[in-house]
């Protein structure tokens, strides 16, 4: 049975056992048997509690506590049992003494939620926080003889909340909306500097190539440069030096967090609540998108009053990530701002250019429209019908060009912010009705119904009449362009808030995903069915800006296949502005009339018939007389002009308005040649070429592409699809006619041998290529001299040798030449030529590439060649041919020879000229030849004093 003196500590855990074994007679409390009942009861209560409790008893403040409290004082336990608290917690007594003395003096309990204490319980001067309650402890007679302390440590909670505030401040100050990255660094450092208890000092280093540059720093008292002087300002990473390595910066730039010790020797900085010297720092990489290339380094000091435990390290990792995110946002924002500034500057330059060029256009346009108008209205010297038709075409298109120039001028003024509204007090209902009436004839001609419902408004409206005319004209022109059946309705109404103009149509409608982009500059709905593909793409953008200039807005609702409704709303506040004084601008109605004239060209029905040549035209009769030409173009004036031009050559011409009609016409009545525009509704010119080449029945049909899209890129696209030639508008009539003649003659020349072969097979004679040994076939060459160009035609052919057929001397020269008779060009060997070996000779002229493509395509038509491989070969060979024509200097023979060999799964094409090499002039260089040739296969070039041979070899499939 235990002694009564030790039963008091039973159930007190480890601390209770230690108290039972303690010699209390050596303490101010004396033996346990002499303790008063009040002390015994207090001890039992303390030991039985799981909450940290401390009992201070007597004037010597002897300590009695439980297991939970022992964990709070760390290394001071168990020596603190029975000892004076003023000794045990000497470092924090100046904070605790007032609270204890108050409880003993007043007999009133106190409570402090987060009491900061200095503790030395883990080998360093620690910053700790406790939630503490001090209550008086009384003896058996009711006197206050001690204090009962109930406490819990809240250090992690207090420090954690403080660190979260720092991270929050970083997110606020590092939002990226600053002038530049350096400014963001300064804002971040300011936020860190406001939390010195957790981050005594900090510095942000950013990479700039191989240099690590200090951008911002913080630490120490205001105005104290100790930190700046101790830290490196810039580091060359290729040779960082001892000082940089001492701070761990080179390792951190490689992505390795580094702990730095001995800081106090290099940076004497007092920190923490007790102003102890900082001795540890961390060099942390600032992560970027590339893991092995950090943005820079965050160098931070570690508080001397907090241990660098896992929680502290995690906080610093979050700190580095927060800084990195802020810097990356700032970099992205800065890059976006620079890009926006560059685009804005480019936009200003472009707007200025448009303005200047548009102004410059006005003078020649005036000198065009004036004389044309005079010629048309001259009664004293009237024009002949044919000349009048030509002059009217020129006048219509010059007027259209003036309209485009005016639109560009207006749009550039709006973009530059220079446009002004010349507001006048107008009867808006009457003005709108008049403008809609201008379109009535065109709308009814299109088979549509025009409904105008513009009742008088309750009061006059102040608006710029010219801008309003542009708004109404644009809406009606678009409605007519995209509406094929039904009606167009123009309405004007008002309520207490605004005046609304609505234009509703039953047209094709607009897809929902296109509506947000509808008023953007140059945006066009791809693949939309329309009466014409012509247009600048700024109409609706101009409408939107004009409505804003008048103080209103534009709204649109639409459903595909149902129609669209455009609404221009003017609030009464804008519609009741002060009207301008002075005379109004002239030209009212000009914009609407010009738009109607252009719309009229959309409504011209080509008729679908064939325009026969006029016998009275006096055109020379030759082998091409009666040739059938199919013209596809959506511009009526262009169709009329081409029809008149081509029938004047004795050719039969059929005109259509789009690629779909052209495709139907080709299948119904195959022509000798197709002349097509590129930009057309329904089916464009490129798609027409693609479908013609995909159909075996039309694969050999000559196709000339006629387009306003200039540049090497556009021509490469057209030629790569299989077009025989690409003519850019504006063009010379003589050049176009010469190209058409050459294309038809090449087609007929290449089709003739195939017809002869077909006749031979019909008679039971097998084709020659099937019975000729490979060795003999390797010497077979077909030499073709294409039809002469307009320049070549000036030299008459010798009697008996038509210009469009090979001459005997040419064949002899070809056979006598090592290249032509089938001997391998330098560097060539292998099986190519076992199946096919043919050659041609072309004049050294720009048209040679088109002729060569035609001949190669026909030669390969009998082989199983992948279409993509064939087109790649043709494109590469065209570049080689163009090089031969453009590079040959002082050729001994004004010709280019081409040889095509196939066999063993390979195809080889060789192009030879007879001139010395010269660099291509920059104006002629498209920079694509070598790229296109090498993209197909192996390319070899052999240049001698007699000429240059380019050989391209690749797989057949």
PDB file of N, CA and C in Angstrom, residues 484-551:
ATOM      1  N   UNK A 484     -31.803  35.835-101.603  1.00  0.00           N
ATOM      2  CA  UNK A 484     -32.100  35.322-102.935  1.00  0.00           C
ATOM      3  C   UNK A 484     -33.601  35.154-103.161  1.00  0.00           C
ATOM      4  N   UNK A 485     -34.362  34.954-102.109  1.00  0.00           N
ATOM      5  CA  UNK A 485     -35.809  34.866-102.235  1.00  0.00           C
ATOM      6  C   UNK A 485     -36.438  35.597-101.052  1.00  0.00           C
ATOM      7  N   UNK A 486     -37.666  36.082-101.269  1.00  0.00           N
ATOM      8  CA  UNK A 486     -38.377  36.695-100.159  1.00  0.00           C
ATOM      9  C   UNK A 486     -38.397  38.206-100.239  1.00  0.00           C
ATOM     10  N   UNK A 487     -38.045  38.857 -99.126  1.00  0.00           N
ATOM     11  CA  UNK A 487     -38.230  40.302 -99.052  1.00  0.00           C
ATOM     12  C   UNK A 487     -37.137  40.945 -98.216  1.00  0.00           C
ATOM     13  N   UNK A 488     -37.072  42.265 -98.361  1.00  0.00           N
ATOM     14  CA  UNK A 488     -36.217  43.118 -97.530  1.00  0.00           C
ATOM     15  C   UNK A 488     -37.122  44.200 -96.952  1.00  0.00           C
ATOM     16  N   UNK A 489     -37.074  44.355 -95.624  1.00  0.00           N
ATOM     17  CA  UNK A 489     -37.936  45.326 -94.978  1.00  0.00           C
ATOM     18  C   UNK A 489     -37.098  46.372 -94.255  1.00  0.00           C
ATOM     19  N   UNK A 490     -37.430  47.643 -94.492  1.00  0.00           N
ATOM     20  CA  UNK A 490     -36.777  48.773 -93.835  1.00  0.00           C
ATOM     21  C   UNK A 490     -37.801  49.433 -92.922  1.00  0.00           C
ATOM     22  N   UNK A 491     -37.476  49.503 -91.633  1.00  0.00           N
ATOM     23  CA  UNK A 491     -38.405  50.095 -90.681  1.00  0.00           C
ATOM     24  C   UNK A 491     -37.730  51.160 -89.839  1.00  0.00           C
ATOM     25  N   UNK A 492     -38.520  52.152 -89.416  1.00  0.00           N
ATOM     26  CA  UNK A 492     -38.024  53.219 -88.537  1.00  0.00           C
ATOM     27  C   UNK A 492     -39.086  53.445 -87.470  1.00  0.00           C
ATOM     28  N   UNK A 493     -38.673  53.398 -86.212  1.00  0.00           N
ATOM     29  CA  UNK A 493     -39.608  53.582 -85.114  1.00  0.00           C
ATOM     30  C   UNK A 493     -38.896  54.258 -83.959  1.00  0.00           C
ATOM     31  N   UNK A 494     -39.682  54.752 -83.008  1.00  0.00           N
ATOM     32  CA  UNK A 494     -39.108  55.469 -81.859  1.00  0.00           C
ATOM     33  C   UNK A 494     -39.968  55.214 -80.636  1.00  0.00           C
ATOM     34  N   UNK A 495     -39.347  55.263 -79.482  1.00  0.00           N
ATOM     35  CA  UNK A 495     -40.059  55.248 -78.209  1.00  0.00           C
ATOM     36  C   UNK A 495     -39.460  56.338 -77.329  1.00  0.00           C
ATOM     37  N   UNK A 496     -39.704  56.253 -76.057  1.00  0.00           N
ATOM     38  CA  UNK A 496     -39.210  57.314 -75.170  1.00  0.00           C
ATOM     39  C   UNK A 496     -37.699  57.276 -75.005  1.00  0.00           C
ATOM     40  N   UNK A 497     -37.077  56.153 -75.354  1.00  0.00           N
ATOM     41  CA  UNK A 497     -35.645  56.003 -75.110  1.00  0.00           C
ATOM     42  C   UNK A 497     -34.787  56.256 -76.337  1.00  0.00           C
ATOM     43  N   UNK A 498     -35.230  55.759 -77.509  1.00  0.00           N
ATOM     44  CA  UNK A 498     -34.336  55.786 -78.659  1.00  0.00           C
ATOM     45  C   UNK A 498     -35.115  55.749 -79.968  1.00  0.00           C
ATOM     46  N   UNK A 499     -34.371  56.025 -81.049  1.00  0.00           N
ATOM     47  CA  UNK A 499     -34.864  55.877 -82.415  1.00  0.00           C
ATOM     48  C   UNK A 499     -34.180  54.649 -82.989  1.00  0.00           C
ATOM     49  N   UNK A 500     -34.954  53.771 -83.664  1.00  0.00           N
ATOM     50  CA  UNK A 500     -34.400  52.519 -84.167  1.00  0.00           C
ATOM     51  C   UNK A 500     -34.659  52.367 -85.655  1.00  0.00           C
ATOM     52  N   UNK A 501     -33.584  52.133 -86.392  1.00  0.00           N
ATOM     53  CA  UNK A 501     -33.664  51.744 -87.799  1.00  0.00           C
ATOM     54  C   UNK A 501     -33.456  50.244 -87.875  1.00  0.00           C
ATOM     55  N   UNK A 502     -34.366  49.515 -88.502  1.00  0.00           N
ATOM     56  CA  UNK A 502     -34.219  48.066 -88.654  1.00  0.00           C
ATOM     57  C   UNK A 502     -34.256  47.707 -90.125  1.00  0.00           C
ATOM     58  N   UNK A 503     -33.334  46.843 -90.528  1.00  0.00           N
ATOM     59  CA  UNK A 503     -33.323  46.290 -91.883  1.00  0.00           C
ATOM     60  C   UNK A 503     -33.367  44.775 -91.730  1.00  0.00           C
ATOM     61  N   UNK A 504     -34.477  44.190 -92.168  1.00  0.00           N
ATOM     62  CA  UNK A 504     -34.710  42.752 -92.011  1.00  0.00           C
ATOM     63  C   UNK A 504     -34.741  42.103 -93.386  1.00  0.00           C
ATOM     64  N   UNK A 505     -34.091  40.952 -93.521  1.00  0.00           N
ATOM     65  CA  UNK A 505     -34.123  40.237 -94.802  1.00  0.00           C
ATOM     66  C   UNK A 505     -34.466  38.777 -94.552  1.00  0.00           C
ATOM     67  N   UNK A 506     -34.780  38.079 -95.609  1.00  0.00           N
ATOM     68  CA  UNK A 506     -35.048  36.628 -95.558  1.00  0.00           C
ATOM     69  C   UNK A 506     -33.926  35.893 -96.264  1.00  0.00           C
ATOM     70  N   UNK A 507     -32.698  36.356 -96.018  1.00  0.00           N
ATOM     71  CA  UNK A 507     -31.539  35.806 -96.698  1.00  0.00           C
ATOM     72  C   UNK A 507     -30.993  34.553 -96.063  1.00  0.00           C
ATOM     73  N   UNK A 508     -29.700  34.317 -96.283  1.00  0.00           N
ATOM     74  CA  UNK A 508     -29.073  33.063 -95.873  1.00  0.00           C
ATOM     75  C   UNK A 508     -28.863  32.993 -94.370  1.00  0.00           C
ATOM     76  N   UNK A 509     -28.849  34.145 -93.691  1.00  0.00           N
ATOM     77  CA  UNK A 509     -28.625  34.155 -92.257  1.00  0.00           C
ATOM     78  C   UNK A 509     -27.148  34.023 -91.895  1.00  0.00           C
ATOM     79  N   UNK A 510     -26.862  34.215 -90.627  1.00  0.00           N
ATOM     80  CA  UNK A 510     -25.481  34.201 -90.141  1.00  0.00           C
ATOM     81  C   UNK A 510     -25.398  33.206 -88.989  1.00  0.00           C
ATOM     82  N   UNK A 511     -24.377  32.365 -89.022  1.00  0.00           N
ATOM     83  CA  UNK A 511     -24.186  31.374 -87.952  1.00  0.00           C
ATOM     84  C   UNK A 511     -23.916  32.074 -86.626  1.00  0.00           C
ATOM     85  N   UNK A 512     -24.372  31.455 -85.538  1.00  0.00           N
ATOM     86  CA  UNK A 512     -24.253  32.080 -84.221  1.00  0.00           C
ATOM     87  C   UNK A 512     -22.803  32.346 -83.836  1.00  0.00           C
ATOM     88  N   UNK A 513     -21.888  31.434 -84.197  1.00  0.00           N
ATOM     89  CA  UNK A 513     -20.489  31.619 -83.808  1.00  0.00           C
ATOM     90  C   UNK A 513     -19.823  32.765 -84.566  1.00  0.00           C
ATOM     91  N   UNK A 514     -20.435  33.221 -85.659  1.00  0.00           N
ATOM     92  CA  UNK A 514     -19.863  34.328 -86.428  1.00  0.00           C
ATOM     93  C   UNK A 514     -20.321  35.688 -85.912  1.00  0.00           C
ATOM     94  N   UNK A 515     -21.408  35.730 -85.151  1.00  0.00           N
ATOM     95  CA  UNK A 515     -21.975  37.016 -84.733  1.00  0.00           C
ATOM     96  C   UNK A 515     -21.013  37.866 -83.904  1.00  0.00           C
ATOM     97  N   UNK A 516     -20.248  37.287 -82.933  1.00  0.00           N
ATOM     98  CA  UNK A 516     -19.346  38.153 -82.155  1.00  0.00           C
ATOM     99  C   UNK A 516     -18.267  38.819 -82.991  1.00  0.00           C
ATOM    100  N   UNK A 517     -17.893  38.205 -84.143  1.00  0.00           N
ATOM    101  CA  UNK A 517     -16.819  38.766 -84.971  1.00  0.00           C
ATOM    102  C   UNK A 517     -17.344  39.563 -86.155  1.00  0.00           C
ATOM    103  N   UNK A 518     -18.647  39.756 -86.218  1.00  0.00           N
ATOM    104  CA  UNK A 518     -19.256  40.307 -87.420  1.00  0.00           C
ATOM    105  C   UNK A 518     -18.798  41.733 -87.715  1.00  0.00           C
ATOM    106  N   UNK A 519     -18.536  42.515 -86.677  1.00  0.00           N
ATOM    107  CA  UNK A 519     -18.182  43.927 -86.877  1.00  0.00           C
ATOM    108  C   UNK A 519     -16.681  44.160 -86.776  1.00  0.00           C
ATOM    109  N   UNK A 520     -15.887  43.083 -86.831  1.00  0.00           N
ATOM    110  CA  UNK A 520     -14.440  43.246 -86.836  1.00  0.00           C
ATOM    111  C   UNK A 520     -13.965  43.618 -88.234  1.00  0.00           C
ATOM    112  N   UNK A 521     -12.866  44.364 -88.282  1.00  0.00           N
ATOM    113  CA  UNK A 521     -12.308  44.772 -89.560  1.00  0.00           C
ATOM    114  C   UNK A 521     -11.881  43.564 -90.381  1.00  0.00           C
ATOM    115  N   UNK A 522     -12.212  43.587 -91.663  1.00  0.00           N
ATOM    116  CA  UNK A 522     -11.772  42.610 -92.656  1.00  0.00           C
ATOM    117  C   UNK A 522     -12.299  41.199 -92.393  1.00  0.00           C
ATOM    118  N   UNK A 523     -13.230  41.061 -91.444  1.00  0.00           N
ATOM    119  CA  UNK A 523     -13.782  39.731 -91.193  1.00  0.00           C
ATOM    120  C   UNK A 523     -14.832  39.408 -92.249  1.00  0.00           C
ATOM    121  N   UNK A 524     -14.726  38.229 -92.822  1.00  0.00           N
ATOM    122  CA  UNK A 524     -15.711  37.762 -93.798  1.00  0.00           C
ATOM    123  C   UNK A 524     -16.104  36.341 -93.428  1.00  0.00           C
ATOM    124  N   UNK A 525     -17.381  36.062 -93.516  1.00  0.00           N
ATOM    125  CA  UNK A 525     -17.876  34.718 -93.208  1.00  0.00           C
ATOM    126  C   UNK A 525     -17.477  33.797 -94.357  1.00  0.00           C
ATOM    127  N   UNK A 526     -16.640  32.815 -94.044  1.00  0.00           N
ATOM    128  CA  UNK A 526     -16.125  31.926 -95.070  1.00  0.00           C
ATOM    129  C   UNK A 526     -17.235  31.008 -95.583  1.00  0.00           C
ATOM    130  N   UNK A 527     -17.253  30.855 -96.911  1.00  0.00           N
ATOM    131  CA  UNK A 527     -18.190  29.927 -97.525  1.00  0.00           C
ATOM    132  C   UNK A 527     -19.620  30.414 -97.599  1.00  0.00           C
ATOM    133  N   UNK A 528     -19.860  31.699 -97.293  1.00  0.00           N
ATOM    134  CA  UNK A 528     -21.223  32.210 -97.322  1.00  0.00           C
ATOM    135  C   UNK A 528     -21.697  32.361 -98.766  1.00  0.00           C
ATOM    136  N   UNK A 529     -22.935  31.937 -99.017  1.00  0.00           N
ATOM    137  CA  UNK A 529     -23.527  32.074-100.341  1.00  0.00           C
ATOM    138  C   UNK A 529     -23.912  33.528-100.567  1.00  0.00           C
ATOM    139  N   UNK A 530     -23.464  34.103-101.694  1.00  0.00           N
ATOM    140  CA  UNK A 530     -23.752  35.514-101.969  1.00  0.00           C
ATOM    141  C   UNK A 530     -23.839  35.718-103.468  1.00  0.00           C
ATOM    142  N   UNK A 531     -24.346  36.891-103.845  1.00  0.00           N
ATOM    143  CA  UNK A 531     -24.447  37.212-105.272  1.00  0.00           C
ATOM    144  C   UNK A 531     -23.089  37.550-105.867  1.00  0.00           C
ATOM    145  N   UNK A 532     -22.137  37.970-105.023  1.00  0.00           N
ATOM    146  CA  UNK A 532     -20.799  38.310-105.493  1.00  0.00           C
ATOM    147  C   UNK A 532     -19.818  38.090-104.356  1.00  0.00           C
ATOM    148  N   UNK A 533     -18.610  37.688-104.729  1.00  0.00           N
ATOM    149  CA  UNK A 533     -17.560  37.516-103.723  1.00  0.00           C
ATOM    150  C   UNK A 533     -16.756  38.787-103.527  1.00  0.00           C
ATOM    151  N   UNK A 534     -17.043  39.809-104.319  1.00  0.00           N
ATOM    152  CA  UNK A 534     -16.270  41.040-104.238  1.00  0.00           C
ATOM    153  C   UNK A 534     -16.614  41.808-102.970  1.00  0.00           C
ATOM    154  N   UNK A 535     -15.648  42.572-102.478  1.00  0.00           N
ATOM    155  CA  UNK A 535     -15.847  43.363-101.274  1.00  0.00           C
ATOM    156  C   UNK A 535     -14.555  43.515-100.510  1.00  0.00           C
ATOM    157  N   UNK A 536     -14.504  44.536 -99.648  1.00  0.00           N
ATOM    158  CA  UNK A 536     -13.282  44.834 -98.893  1.00  0.00           C
ATOM    159  C   UNK A 536     -13.276  44.211 -97.510  1.00  0.00           C
ATOM    160  N   UNK A 537     -14.438  43.843 -96.970  1.00  0.00           N
ATOM    161  CA  UNK A 537     -14.486  43.302 -95.621  1.00  0.00           C
ATOM    162  C   UNK A 537     -14.525  44.353 -94.530  1.00  0.00           C
ATOM    163  N   UNK A 538     -14.741  45.632 -94.905  1.00  0.00           N
ATOM    164  CA  UNK A 538     -14.796  46.678 -93.886  1.00  0.00           C
ATOM    165  C   UNK A 538     -16.191  47.292 -93.784  1.00  0.00           C
ATOM    166  N   UNK A 539     -17.146  46.787 -94.565  1.00  0.00           N
ATOM    167  CA  UNK A 539     -18.468  47.404 -94.596  1.00  0.00           C
ATOM    168  C   UNK A 539     -19.146  47.444 -93.246  1.00  0.00           C
ATOM    169  N   UNK A 540     -19.270  46.282 -92.585  1.00  0.00           N
ATOM    170  CA  UNK A 540     -19.946  46.237 -91.285  1.00  0.00           C
ATOM    171  C   UNK A 540     -19.109  46.898 -90.194  1.00  0.00           C
ATOM    172  N   UNK A 541     -17.776  46.804 -90.298  1.00  0.00           N
ATOM    173  CA  UNK A 541     -16.929  47.523 -89.342  1.00  0.00           C
ATOM    174  C   UNK A 541     -17.134  49.023 -89.484  1.00  0.00           C
ATOM    175  N   UNK A 542     -17.244  49.496 -90.725  1.00  0.00           N
ATOM    176  CA  UNK A 542     -17.497  50.916 -90.964  1.00  0.00           C
ATOM    177  C   UNK A 542     -18.878  51.304 -90.441  1.00  0.00           C
ATOM    178  N   UNK A 543     -19.869  50.450 -90.650  1.00  0.00           N
ATOM    179  CA  UNK A 543     -21.214  50.695 -90.129  1.00  0.00           C
ATOM    180  C   UNK A 543     -21.186  50.829 -88.610  1.00  0.00           C
ATOM    181  N   UNK A 544     -20.475  49.927 -87.948  1.00  0.00           N
ATOM    182  CA  UNK A 544     -20.384  49.950 -86.488  1.00  0.00           C
ATOM    183  C   UNK A 544     -19.748  51.243 -85.995  1.00  0.00           C
ATOM    184  N   UNK A 545     -18.658  51.662 -86.653  1.00  0.00           N
ATOM    185  CA  UNK A 545     -17.963  52.881 -86.227  1.00  0.00           C
ATOM    186  C   UNK A 545     -18.799  54.126 -86.512  1.00  0.00           C
ATOM    187  N   UNK A 546     -19.508  54.136 -87.634  1.00  0.00           N
ATOM    188  CA  UNK A 546     -20.354  55.292 -87.947  1.00  0.00           C
ATOM    189  C   UNK A 546     -21.501  55.412 -86.946  1.00  0.00           C
ATOM    190  N   UNK A 547     -22.088  54.276 -86.566  1.00  0.00           N
ATOM    191  CA  UNK A 547     -23.155  54.321 -85.574  1.00  0.00           C
ATOM    192  C   UNK A 547     -22.628  54.860 -84.243  1.00  0.00           C
ATOM    193  N   UNK A 548     -21.444  54.441 -83.845  1.00  0.00           N
ATOM    194  CA  UNK A 548     -20.839  54.958 -82.613  1.00  0.00           C
ATOM    195  C   UNK A 548     -20.545  56.439 -82.735  1.00  0.00           C
ATOM    196  N   UNK A 549     -20.098  56.875 -83.902  1.00  0.00           N
ATOM    197  CA  UNK A 549     -19.810  58.294 -84.102  1.00  0.00           C
ATOM    198  C   UNK A 549     -21.072  59.136 -83.937  1.00  0.00           C
ATOM    199  N   UNK A 550     -22.206  58.576 -84.314  1.00  0.00           N
ATOM    200  CA  UNK A 550     -23.471  59.303 -84.164  1.00  0.00           C
ATOM    201  C   UNK A 550     -24.077  59.111 -82.778  1.00  0.00           C
ATOM    202  N   UNK A 551     -23.365  58.420 -81.900  1.00  0.00           N
ATOM    203  CA  UNK A 551     -23.841  58.240 -80.534  1.00  0.00           C
ATOM    204  C   UNK A 551     -24.734  57.034 -80.337  1.00  0.00           C
TER     205      UNK A 551
END
